[in-house]
XYZ file of C-alpha atoms in Angstrom:
620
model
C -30.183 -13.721 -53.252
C -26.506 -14.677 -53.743
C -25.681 -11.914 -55.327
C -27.199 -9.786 -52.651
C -25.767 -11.137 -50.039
C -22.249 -11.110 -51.869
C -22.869 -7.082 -51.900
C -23.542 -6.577 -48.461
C -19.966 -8.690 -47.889
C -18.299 -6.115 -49.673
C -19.813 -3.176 -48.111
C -19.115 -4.110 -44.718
C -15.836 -5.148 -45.855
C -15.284 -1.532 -47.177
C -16.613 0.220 -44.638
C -14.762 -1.833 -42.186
C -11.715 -1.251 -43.709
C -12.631 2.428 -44.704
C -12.350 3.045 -40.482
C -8.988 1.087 -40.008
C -7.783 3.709 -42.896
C -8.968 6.499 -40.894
C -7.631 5.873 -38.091
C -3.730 6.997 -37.210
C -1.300 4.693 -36.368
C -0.836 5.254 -32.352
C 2.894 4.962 -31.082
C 5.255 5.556 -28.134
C 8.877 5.198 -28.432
C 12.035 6.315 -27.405
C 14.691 7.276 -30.173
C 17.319 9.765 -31.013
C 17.274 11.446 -27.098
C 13.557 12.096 -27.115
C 10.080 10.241 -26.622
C 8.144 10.040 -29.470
C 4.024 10.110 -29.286
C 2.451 9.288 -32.562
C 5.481 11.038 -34.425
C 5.904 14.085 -32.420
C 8.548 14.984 -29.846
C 6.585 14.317 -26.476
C 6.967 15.307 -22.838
C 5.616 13.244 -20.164
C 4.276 15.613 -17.139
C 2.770 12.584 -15.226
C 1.089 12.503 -11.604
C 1.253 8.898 -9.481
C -1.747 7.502 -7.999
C -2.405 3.847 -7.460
C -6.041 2.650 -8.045
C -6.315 0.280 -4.294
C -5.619 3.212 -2.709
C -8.919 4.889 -4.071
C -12.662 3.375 -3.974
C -13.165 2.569 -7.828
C -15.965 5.032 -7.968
C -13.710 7.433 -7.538
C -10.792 6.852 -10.315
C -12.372 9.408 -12.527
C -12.778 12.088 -10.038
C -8.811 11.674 -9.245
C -7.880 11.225 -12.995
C -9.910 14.458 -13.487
C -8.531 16.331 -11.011
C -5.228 15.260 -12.512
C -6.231 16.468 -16.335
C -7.598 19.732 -14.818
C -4.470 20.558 -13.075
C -2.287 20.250 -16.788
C -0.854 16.534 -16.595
C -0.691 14.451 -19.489
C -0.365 11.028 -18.106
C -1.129 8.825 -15.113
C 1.317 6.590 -13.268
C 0.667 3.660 -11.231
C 2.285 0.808 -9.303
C 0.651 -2.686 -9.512
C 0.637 -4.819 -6.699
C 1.088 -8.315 -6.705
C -0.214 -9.158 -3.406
C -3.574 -7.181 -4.031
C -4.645 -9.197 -7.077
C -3.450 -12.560 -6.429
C -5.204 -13.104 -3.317
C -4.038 -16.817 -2.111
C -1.887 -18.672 -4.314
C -3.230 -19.334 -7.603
C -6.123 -17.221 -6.822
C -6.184 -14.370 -8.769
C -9.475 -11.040 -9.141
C -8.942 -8.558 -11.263
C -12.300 -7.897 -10.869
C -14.480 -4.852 -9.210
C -12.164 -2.768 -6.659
C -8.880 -4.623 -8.638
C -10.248 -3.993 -11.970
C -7.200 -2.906 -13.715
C -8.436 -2.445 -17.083
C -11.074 -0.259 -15.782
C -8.338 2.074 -14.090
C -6.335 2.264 -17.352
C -9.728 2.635 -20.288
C -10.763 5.139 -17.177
C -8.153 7.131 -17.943
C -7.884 6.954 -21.720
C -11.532 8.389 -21.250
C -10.489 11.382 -18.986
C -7.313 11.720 -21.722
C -4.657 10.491 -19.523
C -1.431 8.195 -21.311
C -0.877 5.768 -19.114
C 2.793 4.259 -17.534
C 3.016 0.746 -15.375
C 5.224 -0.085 -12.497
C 4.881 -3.590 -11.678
C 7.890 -4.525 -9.547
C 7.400 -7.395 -8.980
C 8.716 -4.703 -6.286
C 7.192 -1.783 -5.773
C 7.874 -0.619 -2.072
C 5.466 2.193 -2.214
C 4.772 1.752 1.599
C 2.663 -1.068 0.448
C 2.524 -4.245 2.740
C 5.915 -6.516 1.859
C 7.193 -4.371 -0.962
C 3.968 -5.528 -2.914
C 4.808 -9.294 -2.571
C 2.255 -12.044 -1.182
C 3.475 -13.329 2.390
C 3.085 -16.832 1.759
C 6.089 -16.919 -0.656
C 8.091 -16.604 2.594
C 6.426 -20.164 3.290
C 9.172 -21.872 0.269
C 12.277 -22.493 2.262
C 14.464 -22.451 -1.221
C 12.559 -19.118 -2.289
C 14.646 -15.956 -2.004
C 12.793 -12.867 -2.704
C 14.605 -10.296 -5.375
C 16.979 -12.482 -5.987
C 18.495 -14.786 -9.550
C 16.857 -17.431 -7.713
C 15.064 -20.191 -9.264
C 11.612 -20.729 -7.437
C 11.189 -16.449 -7.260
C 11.755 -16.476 -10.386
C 8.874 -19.139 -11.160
C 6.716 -16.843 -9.119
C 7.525 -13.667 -10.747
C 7.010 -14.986 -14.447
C 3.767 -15.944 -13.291
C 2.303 -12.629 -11.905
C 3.764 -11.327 -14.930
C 1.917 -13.352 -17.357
C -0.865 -12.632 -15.632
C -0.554 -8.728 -15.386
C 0.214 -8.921 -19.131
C -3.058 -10.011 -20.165
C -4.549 -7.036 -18.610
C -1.919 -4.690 -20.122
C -1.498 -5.954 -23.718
C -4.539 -4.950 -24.825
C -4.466 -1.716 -23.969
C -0.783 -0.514 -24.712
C -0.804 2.322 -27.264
C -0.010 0.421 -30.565
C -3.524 -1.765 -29.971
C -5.032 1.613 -29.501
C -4.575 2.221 -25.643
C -3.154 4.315 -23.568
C -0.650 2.336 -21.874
C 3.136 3.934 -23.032
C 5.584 2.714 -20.922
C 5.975 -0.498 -18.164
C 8.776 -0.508 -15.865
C 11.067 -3.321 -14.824
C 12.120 -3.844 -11.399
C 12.072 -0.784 -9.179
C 14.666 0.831 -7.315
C 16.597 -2.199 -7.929
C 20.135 -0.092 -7.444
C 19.614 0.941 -3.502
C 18.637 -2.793 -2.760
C 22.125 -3.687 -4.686
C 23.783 -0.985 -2.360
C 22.654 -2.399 0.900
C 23.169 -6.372 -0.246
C 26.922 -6.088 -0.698
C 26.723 -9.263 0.238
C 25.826 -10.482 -3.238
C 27.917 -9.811 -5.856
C 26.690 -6.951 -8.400
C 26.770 -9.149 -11.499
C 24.744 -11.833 -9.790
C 22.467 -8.916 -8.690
C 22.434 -7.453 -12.585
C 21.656 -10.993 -13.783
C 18.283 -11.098 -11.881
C 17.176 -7.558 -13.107
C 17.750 -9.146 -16.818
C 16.103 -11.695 -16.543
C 12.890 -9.957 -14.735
C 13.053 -7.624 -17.730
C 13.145 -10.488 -20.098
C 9.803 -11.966 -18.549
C 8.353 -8.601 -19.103
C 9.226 -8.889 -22.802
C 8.577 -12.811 -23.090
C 4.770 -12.207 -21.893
C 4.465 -9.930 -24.838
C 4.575 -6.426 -23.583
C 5.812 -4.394 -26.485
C 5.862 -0.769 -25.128
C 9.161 0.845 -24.231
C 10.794 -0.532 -20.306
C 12.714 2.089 -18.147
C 13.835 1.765 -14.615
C 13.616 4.073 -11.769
C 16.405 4.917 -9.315
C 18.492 7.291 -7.262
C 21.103 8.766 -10.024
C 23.780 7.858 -7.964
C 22.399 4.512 -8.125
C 22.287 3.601 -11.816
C 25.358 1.180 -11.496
C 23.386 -1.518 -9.695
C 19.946 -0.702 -10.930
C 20.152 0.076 -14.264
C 18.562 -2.019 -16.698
C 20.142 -3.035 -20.890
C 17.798 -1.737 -23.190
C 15.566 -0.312 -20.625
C 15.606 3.756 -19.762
C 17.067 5.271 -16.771
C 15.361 7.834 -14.915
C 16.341 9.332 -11.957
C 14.416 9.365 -8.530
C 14.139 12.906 -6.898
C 17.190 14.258 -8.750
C 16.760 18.041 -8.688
C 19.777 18.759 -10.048
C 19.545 18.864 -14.123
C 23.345 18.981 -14.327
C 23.578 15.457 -12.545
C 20.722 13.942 -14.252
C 21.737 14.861 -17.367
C 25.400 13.252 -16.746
C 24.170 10.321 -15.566
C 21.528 9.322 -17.672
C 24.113 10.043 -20.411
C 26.641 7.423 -18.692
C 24.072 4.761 -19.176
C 21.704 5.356 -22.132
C 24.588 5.921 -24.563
C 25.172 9.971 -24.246
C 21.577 10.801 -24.894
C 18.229 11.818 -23.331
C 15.328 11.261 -22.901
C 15.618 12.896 -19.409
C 12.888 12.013 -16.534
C 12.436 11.863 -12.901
C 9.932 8.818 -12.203
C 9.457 10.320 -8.901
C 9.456 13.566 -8.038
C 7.989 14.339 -4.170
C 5.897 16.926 -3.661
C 5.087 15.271 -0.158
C 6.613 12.701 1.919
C 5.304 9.540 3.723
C 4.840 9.529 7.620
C 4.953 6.957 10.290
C 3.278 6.127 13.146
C 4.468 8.219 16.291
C 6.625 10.586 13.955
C 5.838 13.898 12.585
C 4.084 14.458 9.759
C 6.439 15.059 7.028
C 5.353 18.580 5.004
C 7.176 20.381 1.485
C 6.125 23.801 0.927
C 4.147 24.874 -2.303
C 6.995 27.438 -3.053
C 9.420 24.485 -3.378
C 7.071 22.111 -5.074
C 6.406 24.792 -8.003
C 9.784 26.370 -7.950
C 11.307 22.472 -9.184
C 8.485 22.349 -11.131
C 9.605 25.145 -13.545
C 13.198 23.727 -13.324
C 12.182 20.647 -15.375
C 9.618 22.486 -17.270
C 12.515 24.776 -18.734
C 14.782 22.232 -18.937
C 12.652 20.000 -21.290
C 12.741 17.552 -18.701
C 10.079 14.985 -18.433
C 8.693 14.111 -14.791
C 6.480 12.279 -12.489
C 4.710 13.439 -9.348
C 5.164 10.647 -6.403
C 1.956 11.361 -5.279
C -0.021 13.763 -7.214
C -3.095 11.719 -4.774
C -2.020 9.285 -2.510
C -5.184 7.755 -1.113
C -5.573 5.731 1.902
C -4.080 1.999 3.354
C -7.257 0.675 3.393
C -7.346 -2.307 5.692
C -3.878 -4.034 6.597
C -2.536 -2.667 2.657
C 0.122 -0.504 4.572
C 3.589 -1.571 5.081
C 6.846 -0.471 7.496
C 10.353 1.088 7.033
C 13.298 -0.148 9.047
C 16.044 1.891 10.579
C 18.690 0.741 13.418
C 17.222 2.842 16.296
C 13.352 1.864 15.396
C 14.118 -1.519 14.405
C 10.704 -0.677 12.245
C 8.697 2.357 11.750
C 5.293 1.302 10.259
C 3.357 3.540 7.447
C 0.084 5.427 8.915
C -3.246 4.353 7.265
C -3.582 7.678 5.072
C -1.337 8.439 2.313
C -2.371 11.964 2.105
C 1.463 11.703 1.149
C 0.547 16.209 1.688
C 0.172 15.739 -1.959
C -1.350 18.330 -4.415
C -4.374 16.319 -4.451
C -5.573 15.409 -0.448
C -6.645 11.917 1.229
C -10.203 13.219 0.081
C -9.694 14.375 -3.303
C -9.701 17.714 -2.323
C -7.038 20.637 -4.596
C -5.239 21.791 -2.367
C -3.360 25.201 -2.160
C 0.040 23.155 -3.835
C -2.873 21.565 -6.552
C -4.025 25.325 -7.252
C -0.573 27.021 -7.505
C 0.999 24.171 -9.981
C -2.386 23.976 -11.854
C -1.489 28.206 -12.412
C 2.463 27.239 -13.745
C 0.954 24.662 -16.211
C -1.949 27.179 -17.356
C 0.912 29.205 -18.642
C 2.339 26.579 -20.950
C -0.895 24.935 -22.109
C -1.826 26.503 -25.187
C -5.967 25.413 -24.517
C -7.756 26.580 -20.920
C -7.590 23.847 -18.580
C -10.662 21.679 -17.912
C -12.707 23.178 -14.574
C -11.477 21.566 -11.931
C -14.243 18.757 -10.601
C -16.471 19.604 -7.421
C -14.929 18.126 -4.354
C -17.579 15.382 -2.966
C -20.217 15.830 -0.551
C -18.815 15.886 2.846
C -21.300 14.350 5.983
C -20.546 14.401 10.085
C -22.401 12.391 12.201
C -22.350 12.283 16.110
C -22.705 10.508 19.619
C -23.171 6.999 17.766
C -23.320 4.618 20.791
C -22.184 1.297 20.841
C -25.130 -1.422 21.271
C -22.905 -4.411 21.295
C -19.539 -4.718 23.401
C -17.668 -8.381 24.364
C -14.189 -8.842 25.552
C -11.827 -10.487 22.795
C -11.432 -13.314 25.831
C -14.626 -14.068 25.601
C -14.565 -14.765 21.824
C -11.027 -16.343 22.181
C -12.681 -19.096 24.691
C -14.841 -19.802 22.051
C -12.271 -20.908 19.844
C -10.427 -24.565 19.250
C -6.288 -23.412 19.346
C -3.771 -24.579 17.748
C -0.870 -26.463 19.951
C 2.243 -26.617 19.788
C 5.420 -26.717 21.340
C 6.614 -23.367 20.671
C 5.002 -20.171 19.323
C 4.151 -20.566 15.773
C 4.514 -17.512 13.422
C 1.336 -16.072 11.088
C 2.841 -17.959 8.213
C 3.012 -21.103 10.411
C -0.399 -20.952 10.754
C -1.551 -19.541 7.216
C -2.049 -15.941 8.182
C -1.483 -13.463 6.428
C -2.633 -9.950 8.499
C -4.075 -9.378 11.987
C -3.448 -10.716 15.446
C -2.091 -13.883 17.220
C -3.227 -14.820 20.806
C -0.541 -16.741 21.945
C -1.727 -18.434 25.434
C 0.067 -21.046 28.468
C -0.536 -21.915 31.433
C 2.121 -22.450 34.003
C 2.333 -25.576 36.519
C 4.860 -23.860 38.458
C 5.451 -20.755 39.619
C 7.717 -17.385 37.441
C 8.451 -14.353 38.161
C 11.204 -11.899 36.984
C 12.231 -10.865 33.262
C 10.056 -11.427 30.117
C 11.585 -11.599 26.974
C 10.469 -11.765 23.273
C 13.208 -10.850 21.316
C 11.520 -11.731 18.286
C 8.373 -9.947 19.344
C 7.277 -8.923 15.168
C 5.387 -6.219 15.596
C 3.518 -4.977 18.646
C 1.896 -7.138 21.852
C 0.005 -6.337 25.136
C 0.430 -9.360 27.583
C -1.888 -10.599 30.303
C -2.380 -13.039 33.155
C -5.486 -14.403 33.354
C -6.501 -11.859 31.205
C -5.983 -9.083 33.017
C -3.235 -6.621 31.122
C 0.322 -6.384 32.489
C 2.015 -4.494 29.820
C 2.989 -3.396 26.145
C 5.693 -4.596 24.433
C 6.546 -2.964 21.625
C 8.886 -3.146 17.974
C 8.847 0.310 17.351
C 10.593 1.803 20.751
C 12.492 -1.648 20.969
C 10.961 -2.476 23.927
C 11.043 -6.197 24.174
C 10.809 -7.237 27.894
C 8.554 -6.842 30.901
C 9.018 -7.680 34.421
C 6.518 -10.269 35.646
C 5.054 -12.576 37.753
C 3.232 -15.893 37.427
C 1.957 -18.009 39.839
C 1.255 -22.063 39.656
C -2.095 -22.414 37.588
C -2.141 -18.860 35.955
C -2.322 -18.409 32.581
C -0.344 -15.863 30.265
C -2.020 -14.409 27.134
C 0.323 -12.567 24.474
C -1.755 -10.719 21.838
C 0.392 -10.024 18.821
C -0.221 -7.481 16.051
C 1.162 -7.261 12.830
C 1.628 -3.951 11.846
C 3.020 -4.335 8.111
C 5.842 -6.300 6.853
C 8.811 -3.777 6.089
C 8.590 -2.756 2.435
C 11.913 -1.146 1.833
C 15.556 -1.996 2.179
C 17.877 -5.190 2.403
C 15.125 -5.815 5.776
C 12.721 -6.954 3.271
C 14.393 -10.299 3.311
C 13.377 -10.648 7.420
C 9.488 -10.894 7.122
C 7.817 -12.937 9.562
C 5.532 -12.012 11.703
C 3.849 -13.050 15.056
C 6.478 -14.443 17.767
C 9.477 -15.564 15.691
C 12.062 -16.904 18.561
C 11.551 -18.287 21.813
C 10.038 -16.701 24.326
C 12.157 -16.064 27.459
C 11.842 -15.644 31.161
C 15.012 -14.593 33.391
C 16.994 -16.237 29.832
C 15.371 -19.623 30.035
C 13.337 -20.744 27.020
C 9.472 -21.126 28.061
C 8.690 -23.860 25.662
C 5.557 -27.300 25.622
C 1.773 -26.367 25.531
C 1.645 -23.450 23.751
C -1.746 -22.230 22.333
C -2.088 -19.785 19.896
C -5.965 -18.638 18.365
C -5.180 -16.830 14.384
C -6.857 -13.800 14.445
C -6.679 -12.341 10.910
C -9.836 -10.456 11.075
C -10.742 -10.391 7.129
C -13.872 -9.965 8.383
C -15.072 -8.678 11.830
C -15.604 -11.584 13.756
C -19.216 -12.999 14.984
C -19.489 -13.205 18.519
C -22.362 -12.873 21.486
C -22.837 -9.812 22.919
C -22.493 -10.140 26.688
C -23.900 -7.552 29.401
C -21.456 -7.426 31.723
C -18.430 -5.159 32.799
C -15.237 -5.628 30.697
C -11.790 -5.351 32.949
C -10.323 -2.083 31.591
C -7.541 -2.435 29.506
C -9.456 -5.741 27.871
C -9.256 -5.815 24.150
C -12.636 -5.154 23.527
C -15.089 -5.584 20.458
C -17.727 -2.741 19.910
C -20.225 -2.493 17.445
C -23.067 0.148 17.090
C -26.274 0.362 14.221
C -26.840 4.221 12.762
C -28.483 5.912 10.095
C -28.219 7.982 7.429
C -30.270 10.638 5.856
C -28.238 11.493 3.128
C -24.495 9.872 2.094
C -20.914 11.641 1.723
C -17.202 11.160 2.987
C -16.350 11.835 6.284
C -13.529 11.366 9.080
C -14.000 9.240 11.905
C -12.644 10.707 15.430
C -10.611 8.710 16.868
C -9.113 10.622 19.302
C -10.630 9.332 22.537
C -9.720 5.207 21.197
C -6.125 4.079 22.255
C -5.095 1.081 19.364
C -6.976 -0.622 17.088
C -8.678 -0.957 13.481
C -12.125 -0.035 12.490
C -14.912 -1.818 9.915
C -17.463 0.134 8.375
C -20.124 -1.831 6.644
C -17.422 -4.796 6.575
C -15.428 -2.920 4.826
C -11.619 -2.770 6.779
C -10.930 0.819 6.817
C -7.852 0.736 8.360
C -5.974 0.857 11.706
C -5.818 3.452 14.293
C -2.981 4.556 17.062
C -4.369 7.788 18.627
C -1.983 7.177 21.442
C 0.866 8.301 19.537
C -0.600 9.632 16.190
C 0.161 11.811 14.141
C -3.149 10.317 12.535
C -6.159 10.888 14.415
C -8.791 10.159 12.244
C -9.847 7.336 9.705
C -11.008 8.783 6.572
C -14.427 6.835 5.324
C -15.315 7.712 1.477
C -19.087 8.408 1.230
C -19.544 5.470 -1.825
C -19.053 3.003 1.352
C -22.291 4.527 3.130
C -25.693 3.543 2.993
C -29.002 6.003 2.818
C -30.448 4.046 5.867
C -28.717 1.616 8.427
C -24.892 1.340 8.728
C -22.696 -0.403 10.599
C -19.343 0.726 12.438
C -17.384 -2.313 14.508
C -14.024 -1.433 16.543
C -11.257 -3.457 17.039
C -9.801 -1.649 20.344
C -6.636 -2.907 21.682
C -5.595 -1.126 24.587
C -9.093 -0.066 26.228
C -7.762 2.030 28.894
C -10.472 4.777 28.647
C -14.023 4.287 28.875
C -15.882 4.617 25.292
C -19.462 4.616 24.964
C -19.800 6.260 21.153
C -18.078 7.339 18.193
C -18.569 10.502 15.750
C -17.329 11.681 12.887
C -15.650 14.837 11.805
C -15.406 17.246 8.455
C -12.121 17.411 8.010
C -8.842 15.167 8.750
C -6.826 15.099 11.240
C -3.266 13.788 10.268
C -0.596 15.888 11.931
C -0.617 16.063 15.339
C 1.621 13.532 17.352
C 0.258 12.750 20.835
C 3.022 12.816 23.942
């Protein structure tokens, strides 16, 4: 029996180590001006697409679509404040299953490169980071500063378990990680910090990268006239958007010691868009004619988007500019990339899937079926009640001045900020630190908007002894780009004013972050128009499939869908007029669509659904 069993040892131990022998070494590295893929000279033609953005039923589809248009590789952005949902709390699980994303895409035949940040701007809420580090007074975000620093090292320890295991050299497809991100326009705008103080920080996030064990090659990703400030010892630069091959050439040279590789980390093929701003369009001639530029060039590239997705929920973040103050991100990121909202090929997908036909020595793969698209119609609302009516419900919170959303532990959503008045006011209201967006009341009945994004921060009014003023706050996103990212809070952030004289003692305020739709009793009765209003309704469904809600006849608001927080709405301004709704969130049978509304100063009775988006058309 001994002897038996010492037999079978050594056959599994040679057939164990018989497979280890047959299987080649797998390697990605960066040497003598070239990348280097298990040996051979290798050029990265990468598309970007971040996994929130997409329902995870759908990763495949999307990587698919990528491998059937000619890429080689996917690119995506990990953000913090998705997977570590409260402090210490941290799910990579389900929707945020990382690892599923990447061995996804290994499966489809897709290499796969990492942007972590801890930045990543990507019109993401906050530049990616959670908005309770704002809460640590001796915290300073992107910064050589001792208690971000703590923070950072430990999202990065915690990202590195997911990556390790699958970088290329432990037989995954995981090739490159990058450190920091756009680090050199954030040095630009900060002149107020001196660059090597600046440089010492972007060390020292790259050296967390490496002490958490990540062995694959770093890079960082920047403007080439930006290198100075954001690039990186030891780590590649690439340049963002360069279309010139001359200058990106010359300036990768200048800081990666007179040699290649050369690669654009993001190359747009579309743009982002704003609320109450056109939505931003390239043509398909320009989109293929760079295309061939780098392609002849032997210069390696990434498409930022190849499928943006959607801002599902309150994911989306805001630029900042002087005469906006801020301009906050619409809830698709159709992005007009090659691949739609939907995951539909588009007429740019089709034209650049022909230019990399002609250089692929194999056919492409078919290009996947779009999926089944659904409409539905006249849904009528069953349940209505008037956010006053669920607010008087509610124990407040006192205090002696308004308190911001991280005062009271909110992340997303609304405030209600209420008082009422012993004596008599009337003349100017002012909330200079109005952050982002507010309707005000008396005795609940509306008065006017105020609003961050036309500057529009006062309102004549009057109050008389006894009334009571209501101030309902929204945040819209916390700006995700530029030195603004510093100047984060949200809700009412200074005092509030009337004819210049601080309105201060017996403030209430109800938190309102709506991370689920709130419970409340459905009252029959008429709601004062322009109420914020609560509607729910009960369909069903024959048959499943994605499809648009209309949201054309709503004013302001967000929108739930089986509990699921599809995102917010604006069809008083647009250019986003519908909410797109993928078909895996449906149910054969009953569903459930709840409404948010803000403004409420049309009469709604249903909602329906359309076919097709509608994302471009600004409303005057």
């Amino acid at each position: 029996m001994k002897s038996l069993i010492k037999l079978l040892c050594f056959i599994f131990i040679l057939c164990v180590t018989s497979t280890f022998a047959q299987q080649p070494n797998k390697s990605f590295e960066i040497r003598d001006g070239h990348f280097w893929l298990n040996g051979n000279q290798f050029s990265i033609y990468s598309g970007e697409m971040h996994y929130p953005r997409v329902p995870m039923q759908y990763w495949r589809h999307r990587l698919e679509m990528m491998k059937a248009m000619g890429l080689n590789t996917v690119t995506t952005y990990v953000f913090w404040n998705y997977h570590e949902e409260s402090p210490g709390k941290w799910n990579f699980s389900g929707e945020k299953d990382l690892k599923k994303f990447i061995r996804t895409a290994q499966e489809v035949g897709l290499y796969v490169i990492i942007r972590p940040g801890p930045y990543v701007c990507a019109e993401w809420e906050f530049g990616g980071y959670p908005w309770w580090l704002q809460k640590d007074k001796d915290l300073e975000i992107r910064s050589d500063n001792k208690a971000f620093l703590e923070q950072c090292e430990r999202y990065i320890n915690q990202l590195a378990k997911q990556i390790i295991p699958l970088q290329i050299n432990h037989g995954g497809p995981v090739i490159m990680v990058q450190a920091e991100n756009e680090f050199g326009s954030y040095v630009s705008q900060r002149k107020d910090i001196a660059l090597e103080k600046h440089r010492i920080y972007s060390h020292k996030i790259k050296d967390l990268i490496i002490k958490s064990g990540i062995t694959v090659p770093l890079f960082t990703s920047d403007g080439s006239s930006l290198f100075r400030g954001g690039s990186i010892e030891r780590a590649l630069p690439t340049a963002n958007g360069e279309d010139n091959i001359e200058v990106l050439k010359k300036t990768v040279n200048e800081y990666n010691g007179g040699k290649g590789p050369y690669m654009v980390a993001e190359y747009y093929p579309g743009w982002l868009d704003h609320w109450a701003e056109p939505f931003v369009k390239v043509s398909t001639e320009d989109v293929v004619k760079q295309t061939k530029v780098y392609l002849e060039n032997g210069v390696s590239f990434n498409y930022y988007m190849i499928h943006g997705g959607t801002n599902f929920g309150f994911t989306s973040g805001a630029n900042y500019d002087k005469n906006h103050d801020i301009q906050p991100d619409i809830t698709s990121y159709d992005y007009d990339a090659p691949i739609s909202e939907a995951g539909w090929a588009t007429e740019k997908y089709n034209a650049l899937r022909d230019v990399f036909q002609k250089i692929n020595g194999e056919k492409l793969p078919d290009i996947p079926k779009p999926n089944k698209v659904i409409r539905f119609s006249n849904v009528r609302f069953s349940k209505t009640t008037s956010l006053f009516d669920l607010i008087n419900e509610k124990k407040p919170v006192n205090s002696q001045k308004p308190l911001t959303f991280e005062d009271l532990n909110i992340g997303n959503g609304y405030i209600l900020y209420r008082r009422k008045f012993d004596k008599g006011q009337k003349g100017k209201l002012e909330i200079k630190g109005l952050r982002d967006y507010a309707n005000v009341y008396i005795n609940e009945h509306w008065k006017g908007e105020l609003n961050r994004v036309n500057n529009k921060y006062d309102l004549d009014i009057e109050i008389k002894a006894g009334d009571r003023i209501e101030i309902l706050v929204e945040n819209m996103g916390r700006i995700n780009y530029g030195s603004e990212i510093v100047h984060n809070l949200k809700g009412i952030i200074t005092p509030v004013k009337i004819n210049g004289i601080e309105i201060s003692g017996n403030w209430e305020m109800f938190p309102l972050p709506f991370n689920q739709f709130p419970k409340y009793h459905h009252k029959q009765k008429d709601i004062t128009q322009r109420s914020p209003i609560l509607y729910e309704s009960e369909f069903n469904l024959d048959e499943t499939g994605d499809t648009f809600l209309d949201m054309r006849k709503f004013g302001k608001g967000i929108v739930f869908v089986n509990g699921r927080n599809i995102g917010r709405y604006w069809s008083k301004v647009g250019p986003q007029l519908t909410l797109y709704v993928p078909g895996v969130w449906l149910k054969k049978g009953k569903n459930v669509i709840q409404v948010f509304e803000q403004i409420n100063d049309s009469t709604v009775t249903e909602i329906s659904s359309m076919d097709t988006p509608i994302l471009d058309q600004l409303v005057k």
